Coordinates of C-alpha atoms and ligand atoms in Angstrom, one line a residue:
M1123 CA 106.3 182.5 6.4
T1124 CA 109.4 183.5 4.4
Q1125 CA 112.2 185.9 5.5
I1126 CA 110.5 188.9 3.9
A1127 CA 107.6 188.9 6.4
R1128 CA 108.1 189.8 10.1
P1129 CA 105.6 188.5 12.7
V1130 CA 104.1 191.0 14.9
R1131 CA 104.0 190.3 18.7
G1132 CA 101.0 190.7 21.0
T1133 CA 98.1 190.8 18.5
L1134 CA 94.9 188.9 18.8
I1135 CA 95.1 187.8 15.2
P1136 CA 98.3 186.7 13.5
C1137 CA 99.8 189.7 11.8
F1138 CA 102.9 189.9 9.5
V1139 CA 104.6 193.0 8.3
F1140 CA 106.3 193.4 4.9
D1141 CA 108.9 196.1 3.9
S1142 CA 107.0 197.1 0.9
D1143 CA 103.6 196.7 -0.8
R1144 CA 105.5 195.0 -3.7
D1145 CA 106.9 192.3 -1.3
L1146 CA 103.5 191.8 0.2
G1147 CA 101.8 191.5 -3.3
R1148 CA 104.4 188.9 -4.4
Y1149 CA 104.0 186.9 -1.2
V1150 CA 100.2 186.7 -1.4
A1151 CA 100.4 185.8 -5.1
H1152 CA 102.8 183.0 -4.2
I1153 CA 100.4 181.6 -1.6
L1154 CA 97.6 181.6 -4.1
A1155 CA 99.8 180.1 -6.8
G1156 CA 100.9 177.4 -4.5
I1157 CA 97.3 176.3 -3.9
I1158 CA 96.4 176.6 -7.6
R1159 CA 99.4 174.4 -8.6
E1160 CA 98.7 171.8 -5.9
R1161 CA 95.0 171.5 -7.0
N1162 CA 96.0 171.5 -10.7
S1163 CA 98.4 168.6 -10.0
C1164 CA 95.7 166.4 -8.7
G1165 CA 93.1 167.6 -11.3
Q1166 CA 91.0 169.5 -8.7
T1167 CA 89.7 173.1 -8.7
A1168 CA 91.0 175.8 -6.5
V1169 CA 88.3 178.1 -5.2
L1170 CA 89.3 181.7 -4.5
G1171 CA 87.2 184.4 -2.8
L1172 CA 88.3 187.8 -4.2
P1173 CA 88.1 191.5 -3.4
T1174 CA 88.4 194.6 -5.5
G1175 CA 89.9 198.0 -4.4
S1176 CA 93.3 199.6 -4.4
T1177 CA 94.8 197.0 -2.1
P1178 CA 94.8 193.8 -4.2
V1179 CA 96.0 195.5 -7.5
G1180 CA 99.7 194.4 -6.9
I1181 CA 98.5 190.8 -6.1
Y1182 CA 96.5 190.5 -9.3
R1183 CA 99.4 192.0 -11.3
E1184 CA 101.8 189.4 -9.9
L1185 CA 99.4 186.6 -10.6
A1186 CA 99.0 187.8 -14.2
R1187 CA 102.8 187.9 -14.5
M1188 CA 103.1 184.3 -13.1
H1189 CA 100.6 183.2 -15.7
R1190 CA 102.4 185.0 -18.5
E1191 CA 106.0 184.1 -17.6
E1192 CA 105.7 180.9 -15.6
G1193 CA 102.6 179.4 -17.2
L1194 CA 100.5 179.4 -14.0
D1195 CA 97.4 177.7 -15.2
F1196 CA 94.0 179.2 -14.1
S1197 CA 91.8 176.9 -16.2
Q1198 CA 90.8 175.0 -13.0
V1199 CA 90.4 178.0 -10.8
V1200 CA 86.9 179.0 -9.6
T1201 CA 86.4 182.5 -8.2
F1202 CA 83.7 184.2 -6.1
N1203 CA 83.9 188.0 -5.7
L1204 CA 82.9 189.5 -2.4
D1205 CA 80.6 192.2 -3.7
E1206 CA 79.1 194.4 -6.4
Y1207 CA 77.4 197.8 -6.3
F1208 CA 73.6 197.5 -6.6
G1209 CA 72.1 199.1 -9.7
L1210 CA 75.4 199.3 -11.6
E1211 CA 75.6 197.6 -15.1
P1212 CA 78.7 195.4 -15.5
D1213 CA 80.2 197.6 -18.1
R1214 CA 80.1 200.8 -16.1
L1215 CA 83.5 202.2 -15.2
Q1216 CA 83.0 201.7 -11.5
S1217 CA 81.5 198.2 -11.7
Y1218 CA 83.4 195.5 -9.9
H1219 CA 82.7 193.2 -12.9
R1220 CA 84.6 195.6 -15.1
W1221 CA 87.2 196.2 -12.5
M1222 CA 87.9 192.4 -12.1
H1223 CA 88.2 191.8 -15.8
E1224 CA 90.5 194.8 -16.4
H1225 CA 92.7 194.1 -13.4
F1226 CA 92.8 190.3 -13.4
F1227 CA 90.5 188.0 -15.4
Q1228 CA 91.5 189.2 -18.9
H1229 CA 95.2 188.7 -18.1
V1230 CA 94.8 185.0 -17.2
N1231 CA 93.2 181.9 -18.7
I1232 CA 90.3 181.6 -16.3
R1233 CA 87.1 180.1 -17.8
P1234 CA 84.3 182.7 -17.9
E1235 CA 81.9 180.1 -16.5
N1236 CA 84.2 179.8 -13.4
I1237 CA 83.9 183.5 -12.6
H1238 CA 81.2 184.5 -10.1
I1239 CA 80.4 188.1 -9.1
P1240 CA 77.1 189.2 -7.6
D1241 CA 74.9 190.7 -10.2
G1242 CA 74.2 194.4 -9.4
T1243 CA 71.4 194.6 -12.0
V1244 CA 69.0 192.1 -10.7
A1245 CA 65.5 193.4 -9.9
L1246 CA 64.9 194.3 -6.3
E1247 CA 62.4 191.5 -5.9
D1248 CA 64.9 188.9 -7.3
V1249 CA 67.8 190.0 -5.0
E1250 CA 67.0 187.4 -2.3
H1251 CA 66.8 184.6 -4.8
H1252 CA 70.0 185.7 -6.5
C1253 CA 71.9 185.8 -3.1
R1254 CA 70.6 182.3 -2.2
Q1255 CA 71.9 181.1 -5.6
Y1256 CA 75.3 182.8 -5.0
E1257 CA 75.6 180.9 -1.7
A1258 CA 74.5 177.7 -3.4
A1259 CA 77.2 178.1 -6.1
I1260 CA 79.9 178.5 -3.4
H1261 CA 78.6 175.4 -1.7
Q1262 CA 78.5 173.5 -5.0
A1263 CA 82.1 174.5 -5.8
G1264 CA 83.1 172.9 -2.5
G1265 CA 83.5 176.0 -0.5
I1266 CA 86.1 178.7 -0.7
D1267 CA 89.8 177.6 -0.2
V1268 CA 91.3 181.0 0.3
Q1269 CA 89.3 184.2 0.9
L1270 CA 91.3 187.4 0.2
L1271 CA 90.1 190.5 2.0
G1272 CA 90.8 194.2 2.1
I1273 CA 89.5 196.3 5.0
G1274 CA 87.6 199.6 5.0
R1275 CA 88.6 202.5 7.3
N1276 CA 85.5 201.7 9.3
G1277 CA 86.5 198.0 9.6
H1278 CA 84.2 196.7 6.9
I1279 CA 85.1 193.5 5.1
G1280 CA 83.3 193.0 1.8
F1281 CA 80.5 195.5 2.3
N1282 CA 79.7 194.2 5.7
E1283 CA 79.5 197.6 7.4
P1284 CA 79.7 198.3 11.1
F1285 CA 77.1 196.4 13.1
S1286 CA 76.6 193.7 10.4
V1287 CA 75.3 190.5 12.0
P1288 CA 78.2 188.0 12.5
N1289 CA 76.3 185.1 10.9
S1290 CA 75.0 187.2 8.0
R1291 CA 74.9 185.6 4.5
T1292 CA 75.1 187.1 1.0
R1293 CA 72.6 189.9 0.8
L1294 CA 71.7 193.5 -0.2
A1295 CA 73.4 195.8 2.2
T1296 CA 73.3 199.6 2.7
L1297 CA 76.6 201.3 2.4
D1298 CA 78.0 203.3 5.4
P1299 CA 78.6 207.0 4.8
I1300 CA 82.4 206.5 5.3
T1301 CA 82.4 203.8 2.6
R1302 CA 80.5 206.1 0.2
K1303 CA 82.9 209.0 1.0
D1304 CA 85.9 206.7 0.3
A1305 CA 84.4 205.6 -3.0
A1306 CA 83.5 209.2 -4.1
S1307 CA 86.6 209.6 -6.2
D1308 CA 85.9 206.5 -8.2
F1309 CA 82.5 208.0 -9.0
F1310 CA 83.7 211.5 -9.6
S1311 CA 81.5 212.7 -6.7
E1312 CA 79.9 211.3 -3.5
D1313 CA 76.5 211.9 -4.9
N1314 CA 77.1 209.4 -7.7
V1315 CA 78.0 206.5 -5.3
P1316 CA 75.3 203.9 -5.1
T1317 CA 73.7 203.6 -1.7
Q1318 CA 73.6 199.8 -1.7
A1319 CA 75.6 196.8 -2.7
I1320 CA 75.2 193.0 -2.8
T1321 CA 77.9 191.5 -0.5
M1322 CA 78.9 188.1 0.8
G1323 CA 77.9 188.0 4.5
L1324 CA 80.3 187.7 7.5
G1325 CA 79.0 184.1 7.9
T1326 CA 79.8 183.3 4.3
I1327 CA 83.3 184.8 4.6
L1328 CA 84.0 182.9 7.9
E1329 CA 83.3 179.6 6.2
A1330 CA 86.3 180.0 3.9
R1331 CA 89.1 177.5 4.8
K1332 CA 91.8 180.2 4.9
I1333 CA 91.4 183.9 5.2
L1334 CA 94.1 186.5 4.3
L1335 CA 93.3 190.1 5.0
V1336 CA 95.6 192.6 3.4
A1337 CA 96.1 196.3 4.3
L1338 CA 98.4 199.0 2.9
G1339 CA 99.1 202.6 3.9
E1340 CA 98.9 204.8 7.0
H1341 CA 95.3 205.5 6.5
K1342 CA 94.6 201.8 7.5
G1343 CA 96.9 202.0 10.6
G1344 CA 94.1 202.9 13.0
I1345 CA 91.6 200.3 11.9
I1346 CA 94.2 197.6 11.8
H1347 CA 95.1 198.4 15.4
E1348 CA 91.4 198.1 16.3
A1349 CA 90.8 194.9 14.3
A1350 CA 93.9 193.2 15.6
E1351 CA 94.4 194.4 19.2
K1352 CA 91.1 195.8 20.6
P1353 CA 88.2 193.8 22.0
A1354 CA 86.0 192.2 19.3
T1355 CA 82.9 194.3 18.6
E1356 CA 80.2 194.3 16.0
R1357 CA 81.1 197.9 15.4
V1358 CA 84.3 196.7 13.7
P1359 CA 83.2 193.8 11.4
A1360 CA 86.9 192.7 10.9
T1361 CA 87.1 191.8 14.6
Q1362 CA 84.6 189.0 13.8
L1363 CA 87.4 187.2 12.0
R1364 CA 89.0 186.3 15.4
G1365 CA 86.7 183.3 15.6
H1366 CA 88.3 181.8 12.4
P1367 CA 91.0 179.0 12.8
D1368 CA 93.2 180.2 9.9
V1369 CA 93.1 183.9 9.5
T1370 CA 96.2 186.1 8.9
F1371 CA 96.6 189.9 8.5
L1372 CA 99.3 190.8 5.9
L1373 CA 100.4 194.5 6.3
D1374 CA 102.9 196.9 4.9
R1375 CA 104.9 198.9 7.5
A1376 CA 102.6 201.9 7.3
A1377 CA 99.4 199.9 7.9
A1378 CA 101.1 198.1 10.8
G1379 CA 102.3 201.4 12.3
K1380 CA 99.8 201.6 15.1
L1381 CA 100.2 198.0 16.3
K1382 CA 101.8 197.9 19.8
D1383 CA 104.8 195.9 18.6
V1384 CA 105.6 198.6 16.0
A1385 CA 104.4 201.7 17.9
T1386 CA 105.7 200.9 21.4
P1387 CA 107.7 197.6 21.0
W1388 CA 109.4 198.1 24.4
A1389 CA 106.2 197.5 26.1
L1390 CA 106.2 193.9 24.9
G1391 CA 109.6 192.7 25.9
N1392 CA 113.3 193.0 25.0
V1393 CA 114.2 195.2 22.1
D1394 CA 117.4 196.2 20.4
W1395 CA 117.9 199.8 21.4
T1396 CA 119.1 201.4 18.1
D1397 CA 119.4 205.2 18.0
S1398 CA 116.1 205.5 16.1
L1399 CA 114.3 203.4 18.7
I1400 CA 115.8 205.4 21.5
K1401 CA 114.6 208.6 19.9
K1402 CA 111.1 207.2 19.3
A1403 CA 110.8 205.9 22.9
V1404 CA 112.0 209.1 24.5
L1405 CA 109.7 211.4 22.3
W1406 CA 106.8 209.0 23.1
L1407 CA 107.6 209.4 26.8
C1408 CA 107.5 213.2 26.5
D1409 CA 104.1 212.8 24.9
Q1410 CA 102.8 210.5 27.6
T1411 CA 104.1 212.6 30.5
G1412 CA 103.5 216.0 28.9
K1413 CA 107.1 216.9 29.9
A1414 CA 109.9 218.6 27.9
L1415 CA 112.9 216.4 27.1
L1416 CA 115.2 217.9 29.7
K1417 CA 112.6 217.6 32.4
L1418 CA 112.3 213.8 32.2
D1419 CA 113.5 211.9 35.3
D1420 CA 114.2 208.2 36.0
N1421 CA 110.7 207.6 37.5
D1422 CA 109.1 208.7 34.2
F1423 CA 111.0 206.0 32.4
R1424 CA 110.1 203.3 35.0
E1425 CA 106.5 204.3 35.2
H1426 CA 106.2 203.8 31.4
N1427 CA 107.9 200.5 31.0
L1428 CA 111.2 201.9 29.8
H1429 CA 113.3 200.1 32.5
Q1430 CA 115.5 198.5 29.8
L1431 CA 116.3 201.8 28.2
L1432 CA 117.1 203.4 31.5
R1433 CA 119.4 200.5 32.4
Q1434 CA 121.2 200.4 29.1
H1435 CA 121.4 204.1 28.2
G1436 CA 120.4 206.0 31.4
P1437 CA 120.2 207.8 33.6
A1438 CA 117.3 209.9 32.4
Q1439 CA 119.2 213.1 32.0
S1440 CA 121.8 211.5 29.8
V1441 CA 119.5 209.7 27.4
A1442 CA 117.1 212.7 27.3
H1443 CA 120.0 215.0 26.5
R1444 CA 121.2 212.8 23.7
V1445 CA 117.8 212.9 22.1
F1446 CA 117.7 216.7 22.7
R1447 CA 120.9 217.1 20.7
W1448 CA 119.6 214.9 17.9
M1449 CA 116.4 216.9 17.7
M1450 CA 118.3 220.2 17.7
D1451 CA 120.4 218.9 14.8
T1452 CA 117.2 218.4 12.7
I1453 CA 116.5 222.2 12.7
E1454 CA 117.8 223.5 9.4
Y1455 CA 117.2 227.0 8.1
H1456 CA 119.1 226.3 4.8
P1457 CA 117.9 222.9 3.7
A1458 CA 120.0 223.1 0.5
G1459 CA 123.0 224.6 2.2
R1460 CA 124.5 228.1 1.7
E1461 CA 126.5 227.5 -1.5
H1462 CA 124.6 228.0 -4.8
Q1463 CA 122.9 224.7 -5.7
R1464 CA 120.3 223.3 -8.1
T1465 CA 117.4 221.4 -6.6
I1466 CA 114.3 219.7 -8.1
C1467 CA 111.0 219.4 -6.2
F1468 CA 109.0 216.5 -7.8
S1469 CA 105.4 217.3 -7.3
P1470 CA 103.1 214.3 -8.1
H1471 CA 100.0 216.6 -8.6
P1472 CA 100.2 220.2 -9.6
D1473 CA 99.7 221.5 -6.1
D1474 CA 101.8 219.2 -3.9
D1475 CA 104.9 221.4 -4.2
V1476 CA 103.3 224.4 -2.5
I1477 CA 101.0 222.5 -0.1
S1478 CA 103.7 220.3 1.3
M1479 CA 106.9 222.3 0.9
G1480 CA 105.9 225.8 -0.2
G1481 CA 107.9 227.3 2.7
T1482 CA 111.0 225.3 1.9
L1483 CA 110.7 226.5 -1.8
I1484 CA 110.5 230.1 -0.6
R1485 CA 113.5 229.5 1.7
M1486 CA 115.6 227.9 -1.1
V1487 CA 114.8 230.7 -3.6
E1488 CA 115.8 233.3 -0.9
D1489 CA 119.0 231.4 -0.3
G1490 CA 119.9 231.9 -4.0
H1491 CA 119.5 228.4 -5.2
E1492 CA 118.2 227.4 -8.6
V1493 CA 114.9 225.8 -7.7
H1494 CA 113.2 223.6 -10.3
V1495 CA 109.8 222.0 -9.9
A1496 CA 108.7 219.0 -11.9
Y1497 CA 105.0 218.4 -12.1
M1498 CA 104.6 214.7 -12.7
T1499 CA 101.0 214.5 -13.6
S1500 CA 98.5 216.9 -15.1
G1501 CA 96.0 216.4 -12.2
N1502 CA 93.2 217.0 -14.7
I1503 CA 90.8 214.4 -13.2
A1504 CA 90.5 216.6 -10.1
V1505 CA 89.0 219.6 -11.9
F1506 CA 85.2 220.2 -11.6
D1507 CA 83.2 220.2 -14.8
H1508 CA 81.9 223.7 -14.0
D1509 CA 85.4 225.1 -13.9
A1510 CA 86.1 223.6 -17.3
R1511 CA 82.8 225.0 -18.6
Q1512 CA 83.6 228.4 -17.2
L1513 CA 87.0 228.5 -18.9
A1514 CA 85.7 227.2 -22.2
D1515 CA 83.1 230.0 -22.1
L1516 CA 85.7 232.6 -21.2
V1517 CA 88.1 231.6 -24.0
T1518 CA 85.2 231.5 -26.5
E1519 CA 84.1 235.0 -25.5
V1520 CA 87.7 236.3 -25.5
N1521 CA 88.1 235.0 -29.0
R1522 CA 84.9 236.6 -30.1
H1523 CA 85.8 239.9 -28.4
F1524 CA 89.2 240.2 -29.9
G1525 CA 88.1 238.9 -33.3
I1526 CA 90.3 235.8 -33.1
D1527 CA 89.6 233.6 -36.1
H1528 CA 87.4 230.7 -35.0
E1529 CA 88.8 228.6 -37.8
K1530 CA 92.2 228.7 -36.4
S1531 CA 91.3 228.6 -32.7
P1532 CA 90.0 225.4 -31.1
Q1533 CA 86.2 225.2 -31.2
L1534 CA 85.9 225.1 -27.5
E1535 CA 82.3 226.1 -27.2
N1536 CA 81.4 223.3 -29.6
Q1537 CA 83.6 220.7 -28.1
V1538 CA 83.9 221.2 -24.4
L1539 CA 80.5 222.6 -23.7
H1540 CA 78.9 220.0 -25.8
D1541 CA 80.9 217.1 -24.3
L1542 CA 80.1 218.3 -20.8
T1543 CA 76.4 218.8 -21.5
D1544 CA 76.2 215.2 -22.7
K1545 CA 78.2 213.8 -19.8
V1546 CA 76.4 211.2 -17.7
P1547 CA 77.3 211.4 -13.9
G1548 CA 80.3 209.1 -13.3
Q1549 CA 81.4 209.0 -16.9
P1550 CA 85.0 209.8 -17.9
D1551 CA 85.7 213.0 -19.8
S1552 CA 86.3 213.5 -23.5
Q1553 CA 89.8 214.3 -24.6
A1554 CA 88.9 218.0 -25.2
V1555 CA 87.6 218.3 -21.7
L1556 CA 90.6 216.5 -20.2
D1557 CA 92.8 218.9 -22.1
I1558 CA 91.1 222.0 -20.8
K1559 CA 91.2 220.6 -17.3
R1560 CA 94.9 219.9 -17.7
L1561 CA 95.5 223.5 -18.8
I1562 CA 93.6 224.9 -15.8
R1563 CA 95.9 223.0 -13.5
W1564 CA 99.0 223.9 -15.6
A1565 CA 98.2 227.7 -15.2
E1566 CA 97.6 227.3 -11.5
A1567 CA 100.8 225.3 -10.9
K1568 CA 102.8 228.0 -12.7
A1569 CA 101.2 230.8 -10.7
G1570 CA 101.6 229.0 -7.4
A1571 CA 105.3 228.2 -7.9
M1572 CA 106.0 231.8 -9.0
V1573 CA 104.5 233.1 -5.8
C1574 CA 107.2 231.2 -4.1
G1575 CA 109.8 232.9 -6.3
C1576 CA 110.4 230.0 -8.7
R1577 CA 111.2 231.0 -12.3
E1578 CA 109.0 230.0 -15.2
E1579 CA 111.9 228.4 -17.1
H1580 CA 112.6 226.1 -14.1
L1581 CA 109.1 224.6 -14.1
H1582 CA 108.7 221.2 -15.9
F1583 CA 105.4 219.6 -16.8
L1584 CA 106.2 216.0 -17.3
D1585 CA 102.6 214.7 -17.8
L1586 CA 103.8 211.2 -17.2
P1587 CA 102.1 208.5 -19.3
F1588 CA 101.1 206.2 -16.4
Y1589 CA 98.5 208.9 -15.3
R1590 CA 97.1 209.5 -18.7
T1591 CA 94.2 207.0 -18.4
G1592 CA 91.5 209.7 -18.0
T1593 CA 90.1 207.7 -15.1
I1594 CA 91.0 207.2 -11.4
S1595 CA 92.7 203.9 -11.9
K1596 CA 96.2 204.4 -13.2
N1597 CA 98.7 202.2 -15.1
P1598 CA 101.8 200.9 -13.3
V1599 CA 105.1 202.7 -13.8
G1600 CA 106.4 202.2 -17.4
E1601 CA 109.8 202.7 -19.0
E1602 CA 108.7 206.0 -20.6
D1603 CA 107.8 207.4 -17.1
V1604 CA 111.2 206.5 -15.8
R1605 CA 113.0 207.8 -18.9
L1606 CA 111.3 211.2 -18.7
I1607 CA 112.3 211.6 -15.0
R1608 CA 115.9 210.4 -15.6
E1609 CA 116.4 212.8 -18.5
L1610 CA 115.2 215.7 -16.4
I1611 CA 117.5 214.8 -13.5
E1612 CA 120.4 214.4 -15.9
R1613 CA 119.7 217.7 -17.7
V1614 CA 119.3 219.8 -14.5
N1615 CA 122.0 217.8 -12.6
P1616 CA 120.7 218.8 -9.1
S1617 CA 122.5 218.2 -5.9
Q1618 CA 119.3 217.6 -4.0
I1619 CA 115.8 216.4 -5.0
Y1620 CA 112.6 216.4 -3.1
V1621 CA 110.1 213.5 -3.5
A1622 CA 106.6 212.9 -2.0
G1623 CA 107.1 209.9 0.3
D1624 CA 103.5 209.1 0.9
L1625 CA 102.1 205.7 1.5
S1626 CA 98.5 206.9 2.2
D1627 CA 97.6 208.7 -1.0
P1628 CA 94.1 207.3 -1.6
H1629 CA 94.6 206.9 -5.4
G1630 CA 98.2 205.7 -5.2
T1631 CA 99.5 208.4 -7.5
H1632 CA 102.1 209.5 -5.0
R1633 CA 103.3 206.0 -4.5
V1634 CA 103.7 205.4 -8.2
C1635 CA 105.5 208.7 -8.7
A1636 CA 108.0 207.9 -5.9
E1637 CA 108.5 204.4 -7.4
A1638 CA 109.3 205.9 -10.9
I1639 CA 111.8 208.4 -9.4
F1640 CA 113.5 205.7 -7.4
L1641 CA 113.8 203.6 -10.5
A1642 CA 115.3 206.6 -12.4
L1643 CA 117.7 207.2 -9.6
G1644 CA 118.8 203.6 -9.7
E1645 CA 119.6 203.9 -13.4
I1646 CA 121.5 207.2 -12.7
E1647 CA 123.5 205.7 -9.9
A1648 CA 124.4 202.7 -12.1
A1649 CA 125.4 205.0 -15.0
H1650 CA 127.2 207.8 -13.1
G1651 CA 128.3 206.1 -9.9
G1652 CA 126.3 208.6 -7.7
R1653 CA 123.0 210.3 -7.3
P1654 CA 121.6 213.6 -5.8
E1655 CA 120.6 213.6 -2.1
V1656 CA 116.9 212.7 -1.8
L1657 CA 114.6 214.3 0.8
L1658 CA 111.1 212.9 1.3
Y1659 CA 108.2 215.1 2.1
R1660 CA 104.7 214.1 2.9
G1661 CA 101.8 215.0 0.6
A1662 CA 98.5 216.7 1.6
W1663 CA 97.3 213.8 3.8
Q1664 CA 99.7 213.7 6.7
E1665 CA 103.0 214.9 8.2
W1666 CA 105.9 212.7 9.3
A1667 CA 105.8 211.8 13.0
T1668 CA 108.2 213.9 15.1
H1669 CA 110.5 211.0 15.7
E1670 CA 110.9 210.4 12.0
I1671 CA 111.7 214.0 11.0
E1672 CA 115.4 214.4 10.0
I1673 CA 115.2 217.9 8.7
A1674 CA 112.8 220.5 10.0
V1675 CA 112.7 223.8 8.2
P1676 CA 111.4 226.7 10.4
L1677 CA 108.9 229.0 8.8
S1678 CA 108.1 232.6 9.9
P1679 CA 104.5 234.1 9.9
S1680 CA 105.3 235.8 6.6
D1681 CA 106.6 232.6 5.0
I1682 CA 103.3 231.0 6.0
Q1683 CA 101.4 233.9 4.5
K1684 CA 103.3 233.6 1.2
K1685 CA 102.8 229.9 1.2
R1686 CA 99.1 230.3 1.7
A1687 CA 99.0 232.8 -1.2
A1688 CA 100.8 230.2 -3.4
I1689 CA 98.2 227.5 -2.4
F1690 CA 95.4 229.9 -3.1
R1691 CA 96.6 230.1 -6.8
H1692 CA 95.2 226.6 -7.1
E1693 CA 91.7 227.9 -7.5
S1694 CA 90.2 224.7 -8.9
Q1695 CA 91.0 223.0 -5.6
K1696 CA 89.8 225.8 -3.4
D1697 CA 86.7 226.0 -1.2
S1698 CA 85.9 222.4 -2.1
A1699 CA 88.1 219.9 -3.9
L1700 CA 86.8 217.2 -6.1
F1701 CA 88.9 214.6 -4.2
P1702 CA 89.3 215.9 -0.7
G1703 CA 89.9 212.5 0.8
S1704 CA 88.6 211.9 4.3
D1705 CA 89.6 215.4 5.6
S1706 CA 87.1 218.2 5.3
R1707 CA 89.6 221.0 5.8
E1708 CA 90.8 222.8 2.7
F1709 CA 94.4 222.1 1.5
W1710 CA 95.8 225.4 2.8
Q1711 CA 94.3 224.7 6.2
R1712 CA 95.7 221.2 6.4
A1713 CA 99.1 222.6 5.4
E1714 CA 99.1 225.3 8.0
D1715 CA 97.7 223.0 10.8
R1716 CA 100.3 220.5 10.1
N1717 CA 103.2 223.0 9.9
R1718 CA 102.0 224.5 13.2
H1719 CA 101.6 221.1 14.7
T1720 CA 105.2 220.3 14.0
S1721 CA 106.5 223.5 15.5
D1722 CA 104.2 222.9 18.6
A1723 CA 105.6 219.4 19.0
Y1724 CA 109.2 220.9 19.0
N1725 CA 108.2 223.5 21.4
Q1726 CA 106.7 221.0 23.8
L1727 CA 109.9 219.0 23.7
G1728 CA 111.6 222.1 25.1
L1729 CA 113.2 222.9 21.7
P1730 CA 113.2 226.5 20.3
E1731 CA 109.7 227.8 19.7
Y1732 CA 109.0 228.5 16.0
F1733 CA 105.9 229.7 14.3
A1734 CA 105.7 226.7 11.9
M1735 CA 107.9 224.0 10.4
E1736 CA 108.0 221.7 7.3
G1737 CA 109.5 218.2 8.0
F1738 CA 111.6 216.0 5.7
V1739 CA 113.1 212.5 5.9
R1740 CA 116.3 211.4 4.0
W1741 CA 115.7 208.6 1.5
K1742 CA 117.9 205.6 2.5
G1743 CA 117.8 204.0 -1.0
R1744 CA 115.1 201.4 -0.3
P1745 CA 111.4 201.2 -1.1
L1746 CA 109.1 203.3 1.0
Ligands
LIG2622 C1 86.0 195.4 -2.2 C2 85.6 195.2 -0.8 C3 86.0 196.2 0.2 C4 87.5 196.6 0.1 C5 87.8 197.7 1.2 C6 89.2 198.2 1.0 O1 85.6 194.3 -3.0 O2 84.9 194.4 -0.5 O3 85.8 195.7 1.5 O4 88.3 195.5 0.3 O5 86.9 198.8 1.1 O6 89.3 198.9 -0.1 P1 90.7 199.5 -0.6 O7 91.6 198.3 -0.9 O8 90.4 200.2 -1.9 O9 91.3 200.3 0.4

């Protein structure tokens, strides 16, 4: 394993952590390329078992680059995909056939006859035969050399859902409700997600000579902990991989976050007690003992395996007091200072600004700063059809009522209403419908920011090109995205910018937005020799852990009320959102719960008691 991967201690399956998803993608691509080259050099085929999903996108992109730029030859490669939805034609937007061609096969010189993907369109009575043929084809190809896997939040591999039989073969399987929920956004609604899929079995997967399971993002942290550290159980199919002689988990820092060696490394042996690790350990100790910082004693440290910390930095009162001071220093009423400043909040979707840092926007406006908000994407795919229909209807009627010339105004009733009536469930929208959905979110974003006191002339709608695919899957960051961001930063010339620092955004939009901003900042730094201060906030999914927070902005009950009013302006996302993720609470509820949770955590540490708080982390100039 190269320098870029760190081994994780104490797991039941070998695990390696990478600093970024990009490093991880490159690393896996290099392993696969090594096998392909070795086989090519002796005229043999390399047989790969492949997954779809958000996780392997970077791996396929890197393999395509190697083909393009380094001549990596796929003509002798044979592939077997893990699964396909049952009942879905191969050209449907959500079909894994289509996905694999768009993300990988069409970018390399693989022979069509070497590609194998279960056929989701076979008649029910032919499924068993089809599955037996699939197994036979794997056998005929000489078995799978490397099987690449993702993992579902419920521990599924392929579509082997909880309680799949360990020696199961390729078969028709019923999807777990969690899997269907997670796939809902791809199908524009949970109701459109097929209920069944054809999947390789656990037994089929376990016969591969080498298995690499890849996981990215905080939302995979819990299941990776279960799969790699808890007792094997049929409830978590990925634990069945333990029986395999050559299986490795490859993780980014976020997905590895709940493994013991990352979460509580002191419990596994000697550690280097850096300030951040001291802070993490002492806050963890408060959580374990239920005590405030200044009430910890030496015994608490010893009873929780923190002997080394006590010996090197104790006694308890001194190390606890140190952490107390650090935590006090995080509390900041004036996050942009007291002097007049310009700031930009980059909001990946039109509502992330108010959901994640609405209170801080309010505070900065009150402090007299010039607060800009840059909306990076239109967010149009998250608008319900019925909202678009309602608006088209309203505009049509307003035009008619006020006698506005239909020739000059867009023929909304013809276009939008007609397009929506003809729309098949799961089909992408027409341009007219996408436009009206974009305008709905534009108006909401404007109204929300203005509740926080932002001025209309300081709102920027970037509508970055990477997002403009009209579907859930997005393009990678392009030069145009970076140029638009760079130009805005150069024009506004802020002293501070706020960026969504998420790793768990299910569609990856936040991740791509952050990457584009960091690239723009790199260019700015190279051109001007400096850059604004960057504070990272978390999007709608999660808050920073208390030990990570570097700036905590206290919010009063009236700040929270105003913030709620700003979130309410996003009516298209209210009551029920099209893409709520795995959390059933509304966005305003999640925001308030999380802001209260942060202030409760501070209170329990014996720090001042606030009503609510928003947390930020300083960007250190490296990938997330
Ligand atoms: C996909 C597959 C699934 C995914 C898993 C993770 O072919 O078999 O097991 O690997 O659901 O999906 P992502 O990567 O989208 O989180």
